[in-house]
Coordinates of C-alpha atoms in Angstrom, one line a residue:
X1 CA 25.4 40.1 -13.7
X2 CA 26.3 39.2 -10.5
X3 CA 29.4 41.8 -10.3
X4 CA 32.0 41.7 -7.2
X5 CA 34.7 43.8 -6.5
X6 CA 38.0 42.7 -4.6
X7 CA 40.9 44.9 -3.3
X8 CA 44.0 43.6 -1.5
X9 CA 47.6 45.4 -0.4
X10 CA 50.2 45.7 -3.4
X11 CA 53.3 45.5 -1.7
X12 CA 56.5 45.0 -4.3
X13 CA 60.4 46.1 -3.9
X14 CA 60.2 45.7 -0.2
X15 CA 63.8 44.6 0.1
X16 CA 65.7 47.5 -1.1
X17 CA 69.0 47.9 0.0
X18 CA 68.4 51.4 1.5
X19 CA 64.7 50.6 2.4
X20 CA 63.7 53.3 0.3
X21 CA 62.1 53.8 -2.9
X22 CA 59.5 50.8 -2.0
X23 CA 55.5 50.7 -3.1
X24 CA 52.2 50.0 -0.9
X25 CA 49.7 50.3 -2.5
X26 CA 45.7 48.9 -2.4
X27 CA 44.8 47.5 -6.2
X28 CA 41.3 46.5 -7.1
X29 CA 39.5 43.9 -9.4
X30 CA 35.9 43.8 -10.9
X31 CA 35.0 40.2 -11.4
X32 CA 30.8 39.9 -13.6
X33 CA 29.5 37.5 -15.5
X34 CA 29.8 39.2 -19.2
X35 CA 28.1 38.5 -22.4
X36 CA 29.7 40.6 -24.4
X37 CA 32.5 39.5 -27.2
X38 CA 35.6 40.4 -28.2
X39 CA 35.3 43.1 -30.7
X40 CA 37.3 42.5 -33.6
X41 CA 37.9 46.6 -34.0
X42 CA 41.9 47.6 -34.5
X43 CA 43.3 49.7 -31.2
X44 CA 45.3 52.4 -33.1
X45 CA 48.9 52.3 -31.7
X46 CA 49.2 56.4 -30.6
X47 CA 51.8 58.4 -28.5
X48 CA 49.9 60.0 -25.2
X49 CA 52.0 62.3 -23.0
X50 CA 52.3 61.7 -18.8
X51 CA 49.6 64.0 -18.4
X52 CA 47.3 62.4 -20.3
X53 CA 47.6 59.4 -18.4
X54 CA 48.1 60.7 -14.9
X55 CA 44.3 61.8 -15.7
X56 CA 43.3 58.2 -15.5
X57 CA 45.0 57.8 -11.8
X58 CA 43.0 57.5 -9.0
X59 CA 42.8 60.4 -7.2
X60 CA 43.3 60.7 -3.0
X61 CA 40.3 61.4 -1.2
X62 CA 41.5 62.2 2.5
X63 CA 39.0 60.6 5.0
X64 CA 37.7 64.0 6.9
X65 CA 37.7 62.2 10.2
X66 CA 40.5 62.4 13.0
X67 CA 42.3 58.7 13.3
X68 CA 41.0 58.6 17.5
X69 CA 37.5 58.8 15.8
X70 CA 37.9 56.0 13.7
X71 CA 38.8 53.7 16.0
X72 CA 36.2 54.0 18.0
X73 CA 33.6 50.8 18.1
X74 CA 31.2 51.5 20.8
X75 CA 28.6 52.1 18.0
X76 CA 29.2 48.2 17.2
X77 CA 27.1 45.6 19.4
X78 CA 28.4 42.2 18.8
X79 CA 25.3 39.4 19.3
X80 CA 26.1 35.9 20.4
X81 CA 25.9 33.5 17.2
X82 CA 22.9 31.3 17.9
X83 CA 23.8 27.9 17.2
X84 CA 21.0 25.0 17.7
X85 CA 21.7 21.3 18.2
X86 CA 20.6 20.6 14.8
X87 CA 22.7 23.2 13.0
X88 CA 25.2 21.3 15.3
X89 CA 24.5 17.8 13.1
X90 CA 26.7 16.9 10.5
X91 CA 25.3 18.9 7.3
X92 CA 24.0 16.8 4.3
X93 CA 26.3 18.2 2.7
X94 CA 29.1 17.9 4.4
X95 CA 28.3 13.6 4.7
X96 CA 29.7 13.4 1.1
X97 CA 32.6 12.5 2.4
X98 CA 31.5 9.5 4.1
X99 CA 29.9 8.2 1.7
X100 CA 33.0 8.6 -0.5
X101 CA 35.3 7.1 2.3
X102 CA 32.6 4.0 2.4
X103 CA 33.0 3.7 -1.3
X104 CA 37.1 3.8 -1.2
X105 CA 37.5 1.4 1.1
X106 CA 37.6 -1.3 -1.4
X107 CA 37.6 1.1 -4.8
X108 CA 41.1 3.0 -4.6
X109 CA 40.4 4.4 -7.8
X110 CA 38.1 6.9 -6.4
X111 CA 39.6 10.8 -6.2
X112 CA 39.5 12.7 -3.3
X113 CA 37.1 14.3 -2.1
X114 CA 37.2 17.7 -4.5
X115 CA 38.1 15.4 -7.6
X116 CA 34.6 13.7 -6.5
X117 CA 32.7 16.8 -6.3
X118 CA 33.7 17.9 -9.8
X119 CA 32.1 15.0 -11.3
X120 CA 28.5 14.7 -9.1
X121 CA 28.3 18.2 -9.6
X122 CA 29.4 18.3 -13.2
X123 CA 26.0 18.5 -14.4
X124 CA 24.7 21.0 -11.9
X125 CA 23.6 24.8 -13.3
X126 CA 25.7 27.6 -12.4
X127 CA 25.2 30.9 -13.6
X128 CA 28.4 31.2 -15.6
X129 CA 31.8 32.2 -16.2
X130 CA 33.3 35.8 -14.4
X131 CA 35.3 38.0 -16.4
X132 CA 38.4 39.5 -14.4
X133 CA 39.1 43.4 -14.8
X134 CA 41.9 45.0 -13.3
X135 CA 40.8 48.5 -12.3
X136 CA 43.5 50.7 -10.2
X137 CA 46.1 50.4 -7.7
X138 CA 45.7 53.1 -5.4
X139 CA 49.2 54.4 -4.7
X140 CA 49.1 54.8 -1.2
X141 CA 49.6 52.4 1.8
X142 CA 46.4 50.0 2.1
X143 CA 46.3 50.7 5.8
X144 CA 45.8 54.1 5.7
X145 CA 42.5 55.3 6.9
X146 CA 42.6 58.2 3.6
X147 CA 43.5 54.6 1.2
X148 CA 40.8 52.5 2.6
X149 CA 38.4 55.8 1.7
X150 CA 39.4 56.6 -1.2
X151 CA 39.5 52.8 -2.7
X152 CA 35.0 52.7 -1.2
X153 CA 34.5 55.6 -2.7
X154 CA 36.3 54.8 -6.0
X155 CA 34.3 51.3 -6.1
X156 CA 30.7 52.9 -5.4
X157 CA 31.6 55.5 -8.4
X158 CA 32.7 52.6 -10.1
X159 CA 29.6 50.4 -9.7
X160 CA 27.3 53.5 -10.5
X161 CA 29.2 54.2 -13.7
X162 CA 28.8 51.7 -15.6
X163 CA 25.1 50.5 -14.3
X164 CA 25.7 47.6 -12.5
X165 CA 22.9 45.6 -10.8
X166 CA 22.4 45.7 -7.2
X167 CA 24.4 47.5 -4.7
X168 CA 28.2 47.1 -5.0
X169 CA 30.1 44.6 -3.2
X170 CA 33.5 44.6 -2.1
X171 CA 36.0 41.6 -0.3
X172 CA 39.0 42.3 2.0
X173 CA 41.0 40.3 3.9
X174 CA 40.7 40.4 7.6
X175 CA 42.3 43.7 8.4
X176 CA 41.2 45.8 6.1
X177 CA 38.3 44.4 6.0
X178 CA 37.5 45.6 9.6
X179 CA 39.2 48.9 9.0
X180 CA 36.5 49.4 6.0
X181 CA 33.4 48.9 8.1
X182 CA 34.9 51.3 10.3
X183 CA 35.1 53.8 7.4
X184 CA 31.7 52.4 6.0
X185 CA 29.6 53.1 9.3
X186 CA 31.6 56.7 9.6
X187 CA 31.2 58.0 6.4
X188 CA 27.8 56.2 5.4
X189 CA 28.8 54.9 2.1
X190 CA 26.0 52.4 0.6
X191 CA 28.3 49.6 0.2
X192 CA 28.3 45.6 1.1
X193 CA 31.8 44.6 2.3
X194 CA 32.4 40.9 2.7
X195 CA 35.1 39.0 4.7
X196 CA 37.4 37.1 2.2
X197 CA 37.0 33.5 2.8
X198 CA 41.2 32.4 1.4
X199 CA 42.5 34.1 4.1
X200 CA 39.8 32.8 7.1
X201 CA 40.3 29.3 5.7
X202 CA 43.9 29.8 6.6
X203 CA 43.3 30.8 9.4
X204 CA 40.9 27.7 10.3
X205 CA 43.4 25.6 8.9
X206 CA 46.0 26.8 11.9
X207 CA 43.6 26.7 14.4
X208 CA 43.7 22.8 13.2
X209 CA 47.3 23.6 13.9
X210 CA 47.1 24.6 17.0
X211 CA 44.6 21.6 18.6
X212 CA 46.6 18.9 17.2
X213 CA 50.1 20.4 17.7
X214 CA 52.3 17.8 19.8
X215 CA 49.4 15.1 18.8
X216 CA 51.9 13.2 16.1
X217 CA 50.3 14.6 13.7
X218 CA 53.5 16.5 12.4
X219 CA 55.6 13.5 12.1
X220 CA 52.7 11.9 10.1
X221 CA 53.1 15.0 7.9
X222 CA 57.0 14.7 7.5
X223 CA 56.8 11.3 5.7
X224 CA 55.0 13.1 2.8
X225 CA 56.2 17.0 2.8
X226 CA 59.8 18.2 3.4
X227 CA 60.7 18.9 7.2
X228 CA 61.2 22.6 6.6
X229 CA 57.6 23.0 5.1
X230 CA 55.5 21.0 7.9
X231 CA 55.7 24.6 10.5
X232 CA 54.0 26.4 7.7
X233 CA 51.4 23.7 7.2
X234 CA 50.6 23.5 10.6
X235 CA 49.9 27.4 10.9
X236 CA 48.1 27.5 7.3
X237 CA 50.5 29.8 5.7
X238 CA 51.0 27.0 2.7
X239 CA 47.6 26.7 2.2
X240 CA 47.4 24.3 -0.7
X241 CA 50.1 22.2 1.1
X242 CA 47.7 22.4 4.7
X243 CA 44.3 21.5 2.8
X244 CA 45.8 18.8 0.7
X245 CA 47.8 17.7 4.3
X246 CA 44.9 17.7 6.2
X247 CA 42.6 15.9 4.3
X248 CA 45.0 12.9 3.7
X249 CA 45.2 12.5 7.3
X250 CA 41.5 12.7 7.9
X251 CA 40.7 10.2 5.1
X252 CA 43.3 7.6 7.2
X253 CA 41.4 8.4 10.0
X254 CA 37.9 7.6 8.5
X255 CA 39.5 4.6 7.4
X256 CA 40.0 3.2 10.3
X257 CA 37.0 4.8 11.5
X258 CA 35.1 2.8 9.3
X259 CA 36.9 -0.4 10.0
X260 CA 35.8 -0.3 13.5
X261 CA 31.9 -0.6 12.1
X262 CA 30.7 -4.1 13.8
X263 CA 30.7 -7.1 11.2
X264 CA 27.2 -6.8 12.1
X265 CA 26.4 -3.5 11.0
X266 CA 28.7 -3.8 7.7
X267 CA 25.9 -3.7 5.5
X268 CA 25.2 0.0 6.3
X269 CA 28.7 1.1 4.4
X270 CA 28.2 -1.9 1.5
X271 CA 24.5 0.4 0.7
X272 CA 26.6 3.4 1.5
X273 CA 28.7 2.8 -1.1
X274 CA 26.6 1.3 -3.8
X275 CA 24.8 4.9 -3.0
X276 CA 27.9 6.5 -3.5
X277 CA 28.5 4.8 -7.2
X278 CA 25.1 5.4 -8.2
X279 CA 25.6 9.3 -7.5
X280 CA 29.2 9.1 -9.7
X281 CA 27.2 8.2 -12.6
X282 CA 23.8 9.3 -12.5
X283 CA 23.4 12.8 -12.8
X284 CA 20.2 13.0 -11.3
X285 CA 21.8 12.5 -8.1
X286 CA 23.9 15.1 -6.6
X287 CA 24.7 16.5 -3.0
X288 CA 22.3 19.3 -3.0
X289 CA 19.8 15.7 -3.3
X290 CA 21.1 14.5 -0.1
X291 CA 19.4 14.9 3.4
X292 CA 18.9 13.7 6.7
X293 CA 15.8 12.1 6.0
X294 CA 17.6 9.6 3.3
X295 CA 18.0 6.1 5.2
X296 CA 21.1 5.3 3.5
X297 CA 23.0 8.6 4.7
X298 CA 20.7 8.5 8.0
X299 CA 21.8 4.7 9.1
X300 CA 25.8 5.5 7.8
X301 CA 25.9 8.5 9.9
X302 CA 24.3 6.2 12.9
X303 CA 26.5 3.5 12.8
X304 CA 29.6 6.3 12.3
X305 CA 28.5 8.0 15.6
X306 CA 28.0 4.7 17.6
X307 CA 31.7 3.9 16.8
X308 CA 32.6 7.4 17.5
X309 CA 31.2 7.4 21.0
X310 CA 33.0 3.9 21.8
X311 CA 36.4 5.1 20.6
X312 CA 35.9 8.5 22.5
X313 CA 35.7 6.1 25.7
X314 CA 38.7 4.6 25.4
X315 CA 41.6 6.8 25.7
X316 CA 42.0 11.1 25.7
X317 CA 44.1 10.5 22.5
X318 CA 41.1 8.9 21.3
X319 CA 38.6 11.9 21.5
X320 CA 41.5 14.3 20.5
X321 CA 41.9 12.4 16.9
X322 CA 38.2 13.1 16.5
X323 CA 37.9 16.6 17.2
X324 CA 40.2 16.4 14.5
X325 CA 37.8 14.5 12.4
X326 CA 35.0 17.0 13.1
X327 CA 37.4 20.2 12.2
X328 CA 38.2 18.7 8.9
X329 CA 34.8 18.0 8.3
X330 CA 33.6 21.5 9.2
X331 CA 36.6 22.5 6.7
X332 CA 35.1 20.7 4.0
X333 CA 31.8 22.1 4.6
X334 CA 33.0 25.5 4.1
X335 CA 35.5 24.2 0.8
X336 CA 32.2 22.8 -0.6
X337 CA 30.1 25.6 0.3
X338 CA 32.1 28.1 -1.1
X339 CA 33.1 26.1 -4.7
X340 CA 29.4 25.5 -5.0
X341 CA 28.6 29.0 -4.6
X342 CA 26.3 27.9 -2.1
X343 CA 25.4 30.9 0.4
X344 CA 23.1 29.8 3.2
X345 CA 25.3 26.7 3.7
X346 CA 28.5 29.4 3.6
X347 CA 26.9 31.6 5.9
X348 CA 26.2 28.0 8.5
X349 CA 30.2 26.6 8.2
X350 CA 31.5 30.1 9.5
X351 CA 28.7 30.3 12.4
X352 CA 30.2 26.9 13.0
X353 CA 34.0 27.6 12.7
X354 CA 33.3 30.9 15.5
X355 CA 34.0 28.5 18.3
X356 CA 37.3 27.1 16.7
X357 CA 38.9 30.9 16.5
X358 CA 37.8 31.6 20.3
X359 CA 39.3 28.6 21.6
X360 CA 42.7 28.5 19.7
X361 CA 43.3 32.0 20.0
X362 CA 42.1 33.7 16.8
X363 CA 40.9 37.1 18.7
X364 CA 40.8 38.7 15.2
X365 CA 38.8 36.0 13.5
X366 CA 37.0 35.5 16.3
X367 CA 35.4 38.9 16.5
X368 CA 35.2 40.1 12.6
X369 CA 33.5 37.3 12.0
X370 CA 31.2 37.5 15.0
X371 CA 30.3 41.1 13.2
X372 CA 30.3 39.6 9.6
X373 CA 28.0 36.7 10.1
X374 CA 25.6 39.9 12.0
X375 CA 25.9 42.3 9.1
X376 CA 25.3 39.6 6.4
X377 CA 21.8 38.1 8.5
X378 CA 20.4 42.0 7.9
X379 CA 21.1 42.3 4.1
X380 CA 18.2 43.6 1.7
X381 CA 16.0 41.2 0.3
X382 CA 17.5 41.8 -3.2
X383 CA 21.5 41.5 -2.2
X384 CA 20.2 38.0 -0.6
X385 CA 18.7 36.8 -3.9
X386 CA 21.7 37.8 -5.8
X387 CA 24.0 35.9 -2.9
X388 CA 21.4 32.5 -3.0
X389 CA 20.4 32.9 -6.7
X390 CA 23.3 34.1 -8.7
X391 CA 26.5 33.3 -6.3
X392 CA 27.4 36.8 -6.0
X393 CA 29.9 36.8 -3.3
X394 CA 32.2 33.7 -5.6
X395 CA 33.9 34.4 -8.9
X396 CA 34.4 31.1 -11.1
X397 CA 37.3 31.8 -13.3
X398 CA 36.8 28.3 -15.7
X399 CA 33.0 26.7 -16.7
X400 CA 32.1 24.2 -14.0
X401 CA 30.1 24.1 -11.5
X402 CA 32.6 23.5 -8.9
X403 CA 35.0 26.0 -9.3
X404 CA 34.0 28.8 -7.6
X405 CA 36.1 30.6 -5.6
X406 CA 36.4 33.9 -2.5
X407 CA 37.3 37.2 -4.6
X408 CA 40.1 37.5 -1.9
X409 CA 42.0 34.2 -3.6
X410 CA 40.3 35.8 -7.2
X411 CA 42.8 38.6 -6.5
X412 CA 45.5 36.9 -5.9
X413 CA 45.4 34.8 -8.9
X414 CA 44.9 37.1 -10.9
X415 CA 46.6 41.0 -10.0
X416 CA 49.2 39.7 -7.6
X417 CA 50.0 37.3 -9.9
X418 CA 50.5 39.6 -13.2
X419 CA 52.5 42.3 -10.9
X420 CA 55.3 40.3 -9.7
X421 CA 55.5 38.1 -12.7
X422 CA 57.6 37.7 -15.5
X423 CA 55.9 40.5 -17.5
X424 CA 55.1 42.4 -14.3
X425 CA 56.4 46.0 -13.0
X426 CA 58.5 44.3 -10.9
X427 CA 61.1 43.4 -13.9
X428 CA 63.4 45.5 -14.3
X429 CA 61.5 48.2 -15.9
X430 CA 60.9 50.2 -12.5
X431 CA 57.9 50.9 -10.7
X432 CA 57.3 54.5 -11.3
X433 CA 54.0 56.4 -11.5
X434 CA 53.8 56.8 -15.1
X435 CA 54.9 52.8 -15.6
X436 CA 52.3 51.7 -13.5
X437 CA 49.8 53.2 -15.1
X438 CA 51.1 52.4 -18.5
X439 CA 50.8 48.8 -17.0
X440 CA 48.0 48.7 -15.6
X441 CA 45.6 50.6 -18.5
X442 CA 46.8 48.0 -20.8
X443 CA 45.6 45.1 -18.9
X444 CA 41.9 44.8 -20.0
X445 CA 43.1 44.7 -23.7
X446 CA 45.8 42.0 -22.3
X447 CA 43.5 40.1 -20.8
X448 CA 41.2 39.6 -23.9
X449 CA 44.3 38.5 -25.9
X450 CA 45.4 36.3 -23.9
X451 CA 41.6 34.9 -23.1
X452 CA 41.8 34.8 -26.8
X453 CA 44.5 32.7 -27.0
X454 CA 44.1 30.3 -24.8
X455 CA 40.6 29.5 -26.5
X456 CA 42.6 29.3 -29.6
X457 CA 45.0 26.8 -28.2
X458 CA 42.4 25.3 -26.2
X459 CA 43.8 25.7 -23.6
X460 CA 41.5 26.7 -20.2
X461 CA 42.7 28.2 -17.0
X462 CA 43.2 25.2 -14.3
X463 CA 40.9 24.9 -11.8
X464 CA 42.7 24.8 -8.6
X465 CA 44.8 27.0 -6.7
X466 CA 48.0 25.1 -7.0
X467 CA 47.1 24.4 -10.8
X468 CA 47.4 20.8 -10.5
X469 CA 43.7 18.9 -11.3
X470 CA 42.6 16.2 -8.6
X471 CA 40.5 13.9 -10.9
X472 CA 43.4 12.5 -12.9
X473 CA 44.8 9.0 -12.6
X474 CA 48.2 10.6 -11.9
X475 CA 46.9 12.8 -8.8
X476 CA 44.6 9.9 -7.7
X477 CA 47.8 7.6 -8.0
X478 CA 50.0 9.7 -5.8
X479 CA 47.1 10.7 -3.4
X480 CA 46.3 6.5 -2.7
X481 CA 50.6 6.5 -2.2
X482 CA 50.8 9.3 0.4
X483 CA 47.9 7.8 2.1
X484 CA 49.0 4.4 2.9
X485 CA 52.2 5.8 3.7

């Protein structure tokens, strides 16, 4: 159930000494939600000749359209993004943070805010694990109008081969995916193509960049991360690095945010936090339970905004430092959003981020996801369901709720990973046609033996992008140290 297909540019043995003899290519995944088990049948080991496997290449449809017709977008009528003054509010969900600041300002032993979210939503439902397939690598450059073709027409066969649900869903990174709806609206191919969420968090996270650049906020950065990595922070190009940076810096700020609160009005962030605790270990209460409406959030959130609008008074520096507060926290609304595989809040965080790419200079961002947001407010009644009902535009790769994750980082993970790595085509055993396809027709069988294994050794695939798990005492430890310094 709730299948999703991803495709990204292969691009290996780009530094040749002659610049020849180099591959671009587009590969795709399938990620579902399989039942099945692993048959215990024997694979006969067998000779095949090259012609027998060139049959299972992908063959090149060229796109029967002229490149100055494909570029045209006059047929495309971008709508301004209505945003009202409540969808302007702080989310519910996104307040999870202040509760969890209100609860570590005297409890150091809390995790950050992802470690947190694991456990209140460790008992949520989710509709399961996603198996990853590796289905082709199209051998031909992913920007090419006849490559883009060939891989939506490969991936609607695909989907009506083997009976999938649904209509079939594919997710590109910015350029390609704009290049596909161009190829989609030409050629009328039924498919949905989404706009991968890795890559337009990057892309948020240097638009942080580029508002707090000169602020101080670099040489806050250098007493944590080496000098030479802090440029590629600040743009988003180290993304783990520029999430993990960002947030450290916002939780200072709350800090002292919070400090701020009247003696007073302390009592609102003493309930905050005994509401906090009671959430950590009752499973009854989780973030999807919190609302605007609760007087414990509600009066928080008050006192917060009093001390906000004081502060803002005081200096330009002052209102600068919370802009960055709101950016992070509208970067945490979308990390929630999208790890909870929750679609309607999704779809709010990048209505919400639209005015961060126009003002810092995202042109791109700004207008694919103008159209996105547009195309995905029209889908059919039953691609909606499977979006709100089963998470079908997130693939969760281990067995927890929050864990899911954009097919464009899927891909990554995953293909990417197992091309350039140590038992990859890019090791010494060349990348020519009949080696790639040797390659890639043995992953499925690969991939259930090593699945296989790792259940064996129980050992599960980590959770985050980096590998590295935020709830333990180690990370906590180390987070608590690069805070205070």
């Amino acid at each position: 159930t709730a299948p999703v297909y991803a495709a990204d540019n292969v691009d290996v043995m780009t530094a040749t000494l002659d610049g020849k003899g180099t591959f671009h290519g587009m590969g795709v995944i399938l990620a579902q939600i399989s039942c099945g088990n692993f048959t215990d049948k024997k694979i006969p080991r067998r000779k095949v000749t090259d012609e027998e496997l060139r049959m299972h290449a992908i063959p090149i449809k060229p796109i029967p359209k002229s490149t100055a017709d494909l570029k045209a977008l006059e047929s495309v009528i971008l709508k301004d993004v209505f945003l009202t003054t409540t969808m302007l509010a702080l989310p519910p969900l996104a307040t999870v943070e202040y509760l969890r600041a209100s609860a570590a300002l005297k409890d150091r032993s809390l995790p950050q805010l992802s470690g947190a979210m694991r456990v209140l939503t460790k008992s949520n439902e989710f509709p399961g694990r996603h198996n990853i397939e590796f289905l082709a690598i199209i051998d031909l450059p992913s920007t090419d109008w006849s490559c883009i073709y060939t891989t939506l027409l490969f991936v609607e066969q695909h989907h009506k081969k083997l009976k999938l649900p649904g209509r079939p869903v594919c997710t590109f990174d910015q350029p390609l995916w704009q290049k596909s709806m161009i190829v989609k609206a030409k050629m009328n191919i039924d498919i949905i193509i989404l706009l991968g969420n890795f890559h337009c968090q990057m892309s948020f996270l240097g638009s942080i960049g580029y508002v707090m650049k000169n602020s101080g906020l670099e040489d806050a950065f250098i007493s944590i991360y080496g000098e030479k990595s802090i440029k590629k922070i600040m743009n988003g190009k180290s993304y783990e690095r520029a999430l993990r940076a960002n947030s450290l810096a916002a939780a200072a700020l709350r800090d002292i945010l919070l400090q701020q609160v009247p003696a007073d009005k302390q009592y609102a962030i003493e309930v905050a936090k005994e509401y906090f605790q009671s959430m950590m270990t009752n499973e009854d209460e989780t973030p999807f339970t919190i609302s605007h409406t609760n007087p414990k959030v509600e009066h928080l959130m008050e006192v917060i905004h009093e001390v906000r609008e004081s502060l803002s008074e005081q200096s330009p520096i002052n209102k600068l430092f919370l802009t960055f507060i709101d950016m992070d926290d509208l970067k945490d609304y979308n990390y929630i959003s999208e790890r909870l595989g929750d679609w309607t809040n999704y779809l709010k965080s990048l209505k919400l981020m639209l005015p961060y790419f126009a003002a810092t200079g995202h042109r791109a961002y700004t207008k694919c996801l103008n159209w996105f947001v547009q195309e995905m407010e029209q889908l059919d009644d039953e691609t909606l369901r499977t979006f709100q009902e089963e998470c079908g535009f997130v693939v969760r790769r281990t067995n927890t709720a929050f864990a899911a994750i954009s097919p464009d980082l899927c891909i990554e993970q995953t293909l990417m990973a197992s091309v350039k790595g140590n038992m990859g085509l890019t090791r010494g055993r060349g990348f020519t046609e009949i080696n790639q396809l040797i390659w890639l027709l043995s992953r499925p069988v690969v991939c259930k033996l090593d699945e296989t294994m790792r259940k064996l050794a129980n050992e599960e695939i980590t959770e985050g992008h980096s590998g590295i798990k935020v709830g333990r005492k180690c990370r906590i430890k180390r987070d608590n140290k690069d805070l205070e310094t």
